[in-house]
Coordinates of C-alpha atoms and ligand atoms in Angstrom, one line a residue:
M167 CA 73.9 129.5 -237.8
N168 CA 74.5 129.1 -241.4
L169 CA 72.5 131.5 -243.7
I170 CA 69.9 128.5 -244.3
S171 CA 68.7 128.0 -241.1
R172 CA 69.0 131.6 -240.4
D173 CA 66.7 132.0 -243.3
K174 CA 64.4 129.2 -242.5
A175 CA 63.9 131.1 -239.3
H176 CA 62.4 134.3 -240.6
V177 CA 62.3 135.0 -244.2
W178 CA 59.4 134.3 -246.0
H179 CA 59.9 133.4 -250.0
P180 CA 57.7 133.8 -253.0
Y181 CA 54.6 131.0 -252.8
S182 CA 56.2 129.5 -249.9
S183 CA 55.4 129.1 -246.3
M184 CA 57.2 129.7 -242.9
N185 CA 57.5 126.3 -242.1
N186 CA 58.1 124.3 -245.7
S187 CA 61.0 122.0 -246.0
L188 CA 61.6 122.6 -249.7
E189 CA 65.6 122.9 -250.4
L190 CA 67.2 126.5 -250.1
Y191 CA 70.3 127.2 -252.1
G192 CA 72.3 130.3 -250.7
V193 CA 73.9 132.7 -253.8
E194 CA 77.5 134.2 -252.9
K195 CA 77.6 135.9 -256.0
A196 CA 76.4 135.6 -259.8
E197 CA 78.4 136.6 -262.9
G198 CA 77.3 136.1 -266.5
V199 CA 75.3 133.2 -267.0
R200 CA 76.7 131.4 -263.7
L201 CA 74.8 131.5 -259.9
H202 CA 77.9 130.9 -257.7
L203 CA 76.1 128.9 -254.6
S204 CA 77.3 129.1 -251.1
N205 CA 78.2 125.3 -251.2
K206 CA 80.4 126.3 -253.8
K207 CA 78.6 124.5 -256.5
I208 CA 78.2 126.5 -259.5
L209 CA 75.1 126.5 -261.6
I210 CA 74.3 128.0 -265.6
D211 CA 71.1 129.6 -265.1
G212 CA 68.2 128.6 -267.3
M213 CA 66.0 130.5 -265.7
S214 CA 67.1 134.5 -265.9
S215 CA 65.7 135.1 -262.4
W216 CA 62.2 134.8 -264.2
W217 CA 62.6 136.4 -267.7
C218 CA 64.7 139.7 -265.9
A219 CA 68.3 138.8 -266.3
V220 CA 68.5 138.9 -270.3
H221 CA 72.3 140.1 -270.0
G222 CA 73.4 137.6 -267.5
Y223 CA 74.5 138.8 -264.1
N224 CA 77.0 141.6 -262.9
H225 CA 77.4 143.0 -266.3
P226 CA 80.2 145.7 -266.3
K227 CA 78.4 148.0 -268.4
L228 CA 75.2 147.5 -266.4
N229 CA 77.0 148.0 -262.6
K230 CA 78.6 151.2 -264.8
A231 CA 75.3 153.0 -265.2
V232 CA 74.4 152.6 -261.8
E233 CA 77.6 153.6 -260.3
K234 CA 77.2 156.3 -262.6
Q235 CA 73.7 157.5 -261.6
L236 CA 74.6 156.6 -257.7
G237 CA 77.2 159.2 -257.6
K238 CA 74.4 162.1 -258.4
M239 CA 71.4 160.8 -256.9
A240 CA 69.9 157.5 -255.5
H241 CA 66.7 158.9 -255.6
V242 CA 64.1 162.2 -255.6
M243 CA 60.5 162.2 -255.5
F244 CA 58.6 162.5 -259.4
G245 CA 55.6 164.8 -257.9
G246 CA 56.9 168.2 -259.5
L247 CA 60.4 167.5 -260.3
T248 CA 61.5 165.3 -263.4
H249 CA 65.4 163.8 -264.1
E250 CA 67.4 162.9 -266.9
P251 CA 66.9 159.2 -266.4
G252 CA 63.3 159.1 -266.2
V253 CA 62.6 161.3 -269.3
R254 CA 65.7 159.5 -271.0
L255 CA 64.0 156.0 -270.3
A256 CA 60.2 157.2 -271.3
E257 CA 61.7 158.6 -274.8
K258 CA 63.2 155.1 -275.7
L259 CA 60.1 153.2 -274.7
V260 CA 58.2 155.3 -276.7
E261 CA 60.7 155.2 -279.9
L262 CA 60.7 151.3 -279.5
S263 CA 57.1 150.3 -278.9
P264 CA 54.1 150.3 -281.3
D265 CA 53.7 154.0 -283.2
K266 CA 50.7 155.1 -280.8
L267 CA 51.8 154.3 -277.3
Q268 CA 53.1 158.0 -276.8
S269 CA 53.0 158.4 -273.0
V270 CA 54.4 156.4 -270.3
F271 CA 53.9 155.8 -266.7
F272 CA 56.2 154.4 -264.4
A273 CA 55.2 152.0 -261.9
D274 CA 57.5 150.3 -259.2
S275 CA 56.4 146.6 -260.0
G276 CA 54.7 144.6 -262.4
S277 CA 51.6 144.0 -260.4
V278 CA 51.7 147.7 -259.8
S279 CA 51.6 148.5 -263.4
I280 CA 48.6 146.3 -264.1
E281 CA 46.4 147.9 -261.4
A282 CA 47.9 151.6 -263.0
A283 CA 46.8 149.8 -265.9
M284 CA 43.5 149.1 -265.5
K285 CA 42.5 152.1 -263.8
M286 CA 43.5 154.1 -266.5
S287 CA 41.1 152.5 -268.5
I288 CA 38.5 152.6 -266.0
Q289 CA 39.1 156.2 -265.7
Y290 CA 38.9 156.9 -269.3
W291 CA 35.5 155.2 -269.5
I292 CA 34.4 157.2 -266.4
S293 CA 35.6 160.8 -268.0
K294 CA 34.2 159.7 -271.3
G295 CA 30.8 159.6 -269.5
Q296 CA 30.3 155.5 -269.4
P297 CA 31.0 154.6 -265.9
K298 CA 29.5 151.4 -266.2
K299 CA 32.1 150.0 -268.3
K300 CA 34.4 149.3 -265.7
R301 CA 35.1 145.2 -265.5
F302 CA 37.5 143.6 -267.9
L303 CA 37.3 140.4 -270.1
S304 CA 40.2 138.3 -269.4
F305 CA 41.1 134.5 -270.9
Y306 CA 42.0 131.2 -268.9
S307 CA 45.5 130.6 -268.0
G308 CA 46.5 134.1 -267.8
Y309 CA 48.6 135.8 -265.6
H310 CA 49.0 139.4 -264.5
G311 CA 50.5 139.7 -260.9
D312 CA 49.6 139.2 -257.4
T313 CA 48.1 142.6 -256.1
F314 CA 44.2 142.3 -256.1
H315 CA 43.1 143.6 -259.1
A316 CA 45.4 141.8 -261.2
M317 CA 44.7 138.9 -259.3
S318 CA 41.0 139.2 -260.4
V319 CA 41.9 139.0 -264.3
C320 CA 44.4 135.9 -263.7
D321 CA 43.7 132.3 -264.4
P322 CA 40.2 131.9 -261.8
S323 CA 40.9 128.1 -261.6
N324 CA 44.7 127.1 -261.7
G325 CA 44.7 127.8 -257.6
M326 CA 47.4 130.0 -257.6
H327 CA 44.7 133.0 -256.1
K328 CA 41.9 130.5 -255.0
S329 CA 41.6 131.8 -251.3
F330 CA 41.0 135.3 -252.4
F331 CA 38.8 134.7 -255.2
K332 CA 35.4 135.5 -253.5
S333 CA 37.5 138.9 -251.9
L334 CA 38.2 140.1 -256.0
P335 CA 36.1 142.2 -258.2
K336 CA 34.3 139.8 -260.9
Q337 CA 35.4 139.8 -264.3
F338 CA 34.5 137.8 -267.7
F339 CA 36.7 134.8 -268.8
V340 CA 36.7 133.4 -271.9
A341 CA 38.9 130.0 -272.8
A342 CA 42.6 130.5 -273.3
P343 CA 43.6 131.3 -277.2
N344 CA 43.8 127.6 -277.9
V345 CA 45.4 127.9 -281.8
Q346 CA 48.7 127.2 -281.4
F347 CA 51.7 130.0 -282.7
G348 CA 52.3 129.2 -286.4
K349 CA 48.5 128.1 -286.9
K350 CA 45.5 130.1 -288.5
C351 CA 42.6 131.0 -286.7
I352 CA 38.9 130.2 -288.2
P353 CA 36.0 132.2 -287.2
S354 CA 34.1 129.5 -284.5
D355 CA 37.7 130.2 -282.9
F356 CA 36.5 133.5 -281.6
S357 CA 32.8 132.7 -281.1
E358 CA 32.6 132.6 -277.5
I359 CA 34.6 135.9 -276.9
E360 CA 32.4 137.5 -279.5
N361 CA 29.3 136.5 -277.7
A362 CA 30.8 137.9 -274.4
L363 CA 31.6 140.9 -276.1
K364 CA 27.7 141.3 -277.6
K365 CA 26.5 140.5 -274.3
Y366 CA 28.2 142.6 -272.1
S367 CA 30.6 145.0 -274.1
S368 CA 28.5 148.3 -271.9
E369 CA 30.5 146.8 -268.9
I370 CA 33.5 146.0 -270.2
A371 CA 36.6 148.6 -270.0
G372 CA 38.9 146.5 -271.7
I373 CA 40.5 143.2 -272.5
I374 CA 43.5 141.8 -270.8
I375 CA 46.1 139.9 -272.2
E376 CA 49.7 138.8 -272.5
P377 CA 50.5 139.0 -276.3
I378 CA 51.6 135.8 -277.7
V379 CA 52.9 133.7 -275.2
Q380 CA 50.6 133.0 -271.7
G381 CA 53.5 133.0 -269.3
A382 CA 53.3 131.5 -265.8
G383 CA 49.8 130.6 -266.4
G384 CA 50.9 127.5 -268.3
M385 CA 53.4 128.9 -271.0
N386 CA 50.8 128.7 -274.1
F387 CA 52.3 130.0 -277.0
Y388 CA 49.5 131.1 -279.4
S389 CA 48.3 132.3 -282.7
I390 CA 49.1 136.0 -284.1
D391 CA 45.9 135.6 -286.0
Y392 CA 44.1 135.8 -282.8
L393 CA 45.6 138.4 -281.2
K394 CA 45.3 140.6 -284.5
T395 CA 41.5 139.6 -284.3
L396 CA 41.3 140.6 -280.5
R397 CA 42.6 144.0 -281.9
H398 CA 39.7 144.4 -284.6
L399 CA 37.0 143.2 -282.2
C400 CA 37.9 145.7 -279.2
N401 CA 37.7 148.4 -282.1
Q402 CA 34.0 147.0 -283.0
Y403 CA 33.0 146.8 -279.7
D404 CA 34.4 150.1 -278.0
V405 CA 36.8 148.4 -275.2
N406 CA 40.7 149.0 -274.6
F407 CA 43.1 146.5 -275.6
I408 CA 45.4 146.3 -273.0
T409 CA 48.2 143.7 -273.6
D410 CA 50.6 142.6 -270.7
E411 CA 54.1 142.3 -271.9
I412 CA 56.2 142.1 -268.6
A413 CA 57.1 138.8 -269.5
T414 CA 57.4 139.0 -273.0
G415 CA 59.0 142.3 -273.5
F416 CA 62.5 142.8 -274.3
G417 CA 63.3 140.2 -277.3
R418 CA 62.4 136.8 -275.2
T419 CA 59.8 136.0 -277.9
G420 CA 61.8 136.8 -280.7
K421 CA 60.6 140.4 -281.4
F422 CA 61.1 143.0 -279.4
F423 CA 57.8 143.5 -278.1
A424 CA 55.5 140.2 -278.4
C425 CA 52.4 142.4 -280.2
E426 CA 54.9 143.2 -283.2
H427 CA 54.4 139.3 -284.0
A428 CA 50.6 140.3 -285.2
E429 CA 51.5 143.8 -286.2
V430 CA 49.2 145.3 -283.8
C431 CA 49.1 148.3 -281.7
P432 CA 47.1 148.2 -277.9
D433 CA 45.6 150.9 -276.2
I434 CA 47.4 150.5 -273.3
M435 CA 51.0 148.4 -272.5
T436 CA 52.5 147.4 -269.6
V437 CA 56.4 146.6 -269.3
G438 CA 58.5 145.4 -266.5
K439 CA 60.6 142.3 -265.8
A440 CA 63.4 142.1 -268.2
L441 CA 63.2 146.2 -268.4
T442 CA 66.1 146.9 -265.8
G443 CA 68.0 143.7 -267.3
G444 CA 67.1 142.3 -263.9
Y445 CA 69.1 145.1 -261.5
M446 CA 66.2 146.5 -260.1
T447 CA 62.5 146.3 -259.7
L448 CA 60.9 148.9 -262.5
A449 CA 57.7 148.5 -264.7
A450 CA 55.7 151.1 -266.9
V451 CA 52.6 151.5 -268.6
L452 CA 52.0 152.8 -272.1
T453 CA 49.4 154.4 -273.6
T454 CA 48.2 156.4 -276.3
N455 CA 47.3 160.3 -276.9
D456 CA 43.5 159.2 -277.1
I457 CA 43.5 157.7 -273.6
S458 CA 45.7 160.5 -271.9
E459 CA 43.6 163.5 -273.7
V460 CA 40.4 161.7 -272.7
I461 CA 41.8 161.2 -268.7
A462 CA 43.1 165.1 -269.1
N463 CA 39.5 166.2 -270.3
G464 CA 37.4 164.4 -267.7
D465 CA 37.0 165.0 -264.3
P466 CA 38.9 165.0 -262.2
G467 CA 41.3 165.6 -264.8
I468 CA 44.4 163.7 -263.6
F469 CA 45.4 160.2 -263.2
M470 CA 45.1 159.2 -259.6
H471 CA 48.0 157.0 -258.9
G472 CA 51.5 157.9 -257.8
P473 CA 54.0 155.7 -256.6
T474 CA 56.4 156.9 -254.1
F475 CA 59.5 155.5 -255.9
M476 CA 57.8 156.3 -259.4
A477 CA 60.7 156.5 -262.0
N478 CA 63.4 155.8 -259.3
P479 CA 66.5 157.0 -261.2
L480 CA 68.8 154.4 -260.4
A481 CA 66.1 152.0 -262.1
C482 CA 65.6 154.2 -265.1
S483 CA 69.6 154.4 -265.7
V484 CA 70.3 151.1 -265.9
A485 CA 67.0 150.2 -267.8
S486 CA 68.3 152.4 -270.4
A487 CA 71.7 150.8 -270.3
S488 CA 69.8 147.4 -270.5
I489 CA 68.3 149.0 -273.6
D490 CA 71.1 150.3 -275.3
L491 CA 72.8 146.8 -274.2
L492 CA 70.3 144.8 -276.3
F493 CA 70.8 146.5 -279.5
E494 CA 74.8 146.4 -279.1
T495 CA 74.8 142.9 -278.2
N496 CA 72.4 142.2 -281.0
W497 CA 69.6 140.6 -279.0
Y498 CA 67.8 139.3 -281.9
A499 CA 70.5 137.4 -283.2
N500 CA 71.5 135.6 -279.8
V501 CA 67.5 134.9 -279.3
S502 CA 67.6 133.2 -283.0
R503 CA 70.3 131.3 -281.8
I504 CA 69.3 130.5 -278.6
E505 CA 65.9 129.4 -280.1
N506 CA 67.7 127.3 -282.3
G507 CA 69.8 125.5 -279.5
L508 CA 66.9 125.1 -277.4
K509 CA 65.1 123.2 -280.7
K510 CA 68.3 121.1 -281.1
G511 CA 68.6 120.3 -277.2
L512 CA 64.8 120.0 -276.1
L513 CA 62.2 118.6 -278.6
Q514 CA 63.4 114.9 -278.1
A515 CA 62.1 115.3 -274.6
D516 CA 58.7 114.3 -276.7
A517 CA 60.1 110.8 -276.7
Y518 CA 59.0 110.0 -273.0
P519 CA 55.6 109.0 -271.8
W520 CA 55.4 111.2 -269.2
V521 CA 56.0 114.2 -271.7
R522 CA 53.1 115.9 -273.0
N523 CA 54.4 118.7 -275.5
T524 CA 57.4 120.3 -276.1
R525 CA 57.6 123.6 -277.8
V526 CA 60.1 126.4 -278.3
L527 CA 59.4 129.8 -279.0
G528 CA 62.1 132.7 -279.1
A529 CA 64.1 132.0 -275.9
I530 CA 62.1 129.9 -274.1
G531 CA 61.8 126.5 -274.2
V532 CA 59.0 124.4 -272.4
I533 CA 58.6 120.9 -271.6
E534 CA 54.9 120.0 -270.7
L535 CA 54.6 116.9 -268.5
S536 CA 51.6 114.7 -268.3
N537 CA 51.0 115.4 -264.5
P538 CA 52.7 118.0 -261.8
I539 CA 55.8 117.8 -260.7
N540 CA 57.0 116.9 -257.1
L541 CA 58.9 120.0 -257.0
A542 CA 60.7 119.3 -253.8
E543 CA 62.0 115.9 -255.1
V544 CA 62.9 116.7 -258.7
Q545 CA 65.0 120.6 -258.1
P546 CA 68.0 118.8 -256.7
M547 CA 68.4 116.5 -259.6
F548 CA 68.8 119.7 -261.3
V549 CA 71.0 121.5 -258.9
E550 CA 73.3 117.8 -259.0
R551 CA 73.7 118.2 -262.5
G552 CA 75.1 121.8 -262.2
V553 CA 71.9 123.9 -263.8
W554 CA 69.3 126.5 -262.2
V555 CA 66.0 125.6 -263.6
R556 CA 62.9 125.7 -261.6
P557 CA 60.0 123.7 -262.6
F558 CA 56.4 125.1 -261.8
G559 CA 52.8 122.6 -261.7
R560 CA 53.1 120.0 -265.2
L561 CA 56.0 122.5 -266.4
I562 CA 59.7 122.3 -267.1
Y563 CA 60.8 125.7 -269.0
L564 CA 64.2 127.2 -269.9
M565 CA 64.6 130.8 -270.5
P566 CA 68.4 131.2 -270.2
P567 CA 70.2 134.9 -270.7
F568 CA 70.5 136.0 -274.2
V569 CA 74.3 136.0 -273.6
I570 CA 74.7 132.4 -272.9
N571 CA 76.9 130.9 -275.3
D572 CA 76.0 127.5 -277.4
V573 CA 78.3 125.3 -274.9
D574 CA 76.7 126.0 -272.0
L575 CA 73.5 126.3 -274.0
A576 CA 73.8 122.7 -274.8
F577 CA 75.0 121.6 -271.4
L578 CA 71.8 123.1 -269.9
C579 CA 69.5 121.2 -272.5
S580 CA 71.2 118.1 -271.9
S581 CA 71.2 118.0 -268.5
T582 CA 67.2 118.9 -268.5
I583 CA 67.2 116.3 -270.9
D584 CA 68.9 114.0 -268.2
V585 CA 66.5 114.9 -265.4
V586 CA 63.5 114.2 -267.8
A587 CA 64.9 110.8 -268.8
N588 CA 65.2 110.2 -264.9
L589 CA 61.6 110.7 -264.0
K590 CA 58.4 108.6 -264.1
L591 CA 54.9 108.9 -263.2
S592 CA 53.9 107.8 -259.4
G593 CA 49.7 108.0 -258.6
N594 CA 49.3 111.2 -260.2
Q595 CA 52.6 113.0 -259.3
I596 CA 56.0 113.0 -261.7
I597 CA 58.8 112.1 -259.2
P598 CA 63.0 111.0 -259.9
N599 CA 62.9 107.6 -260.8
K600 CA 65.7 106.7 -258.1
I601 CA 67.4 102.8 -259.0
Ligands
LIG904 C1 55.4 138.6 -263.5 C2 54.1 139.3 -264.4 C3 53.5 140.1 -263.8 C4 53.7 140.5 -262.3 O1 55.1 141.1 -261.8 P1 55.6 141.4 -260.7 O2 56.9 142.4 -261.0 O3 55.9 140.3 -260.1 O4 54.7 142.4 -259.9 C5 52.3 139.9 -264.3 N1 52.3 140.0 -265.6 C6 53.1 139.1 -266.3 C7 52.8 138.6 -268.0 C8 53.8 138.6 -265.4 O5 54.9 137.7 -265.8

């Protein structure tokens, strides 16, 4: 049996069922920005494996970092033991993040870091003698992961976690930030959130938001004023400001962390995805001395969380190497170059009637269509053209590895435009326009 039929017999994929008929592609190896499929086709990667592979694949320096650590130890428990890779990575994260973030709690995936961040905030208020502050205020179109408390702060209406809605803790929701990146806010943009805070701040532990870019919930790029004002409102109403940089962190939006666009410092920040350059699963929660000290001085005086694979040395080693490599390769220049390439290559998509809006920020390009795409039918169109792009909902989006060169980037964009040109609206779906 070939790989695909063996897979279809036993393996579950993200957001899929065991009997789905979606085409599946075997990958034999990946190198630089190219995925080599088992059917011998070679695709240029436009996804960075969901924001992660910022240096592309099979990078000699990152391979070496893993191999070097593997020669010493793959893992040891982090309870009562420590090691150079964990400490070094924590130092780097503290140095690169906003000044007040001084403590690092490692977790094993983005969703788990969100759980830990929310627990941290709840435990902070318990330690301060305000145990009623245990709910969160979040935003429509937000996405924070697939575990239970993470699901509870995701967009409640987009259907992703609909089946579980009744099993989730009830949070407060306000409209998604609706002022675009580059635009100024006016006071009325905040009336809904101010009303919610006025009424419920005695129950709210924190506001949680993806800074500047709402990712999987809609790829919205919103105003830096919005993020600035949220910081003020959190101070004013005494709630924690929690920013989820799992997608935006490590340069993707044109700043190392997206909160730098607005020059704000959160009380709690999560990172993940590109942290290890896409090599291993690792995430982290960063917080302030205020929060860590209040928890330390409260009851029970310790933070009640501790993943088995916390600070895995292989993952921490490759994460430090990935961060070093971002600076050695001048991530900023690459992201600006990609931003220009995406603008040059994608903005013409606006000419098609089934395109609602095309937008670019940093190394993220988004073509938002008027209606949802039929993924089963449209996905092969990208593969036929030699690129790996995976649309979801109404969105076709590109976020290539930072190392993509101008020729490959232009090919990625022109192939994407060629797909868009060969779509059509049928009923309420976007499908291929076969002639
Ligand atoms: C991907 C993502 C998560 C969840 O991370 P996992 O590693 O998939 O658990 C949380 N928040 C944001 C903003 C993300 O993009």
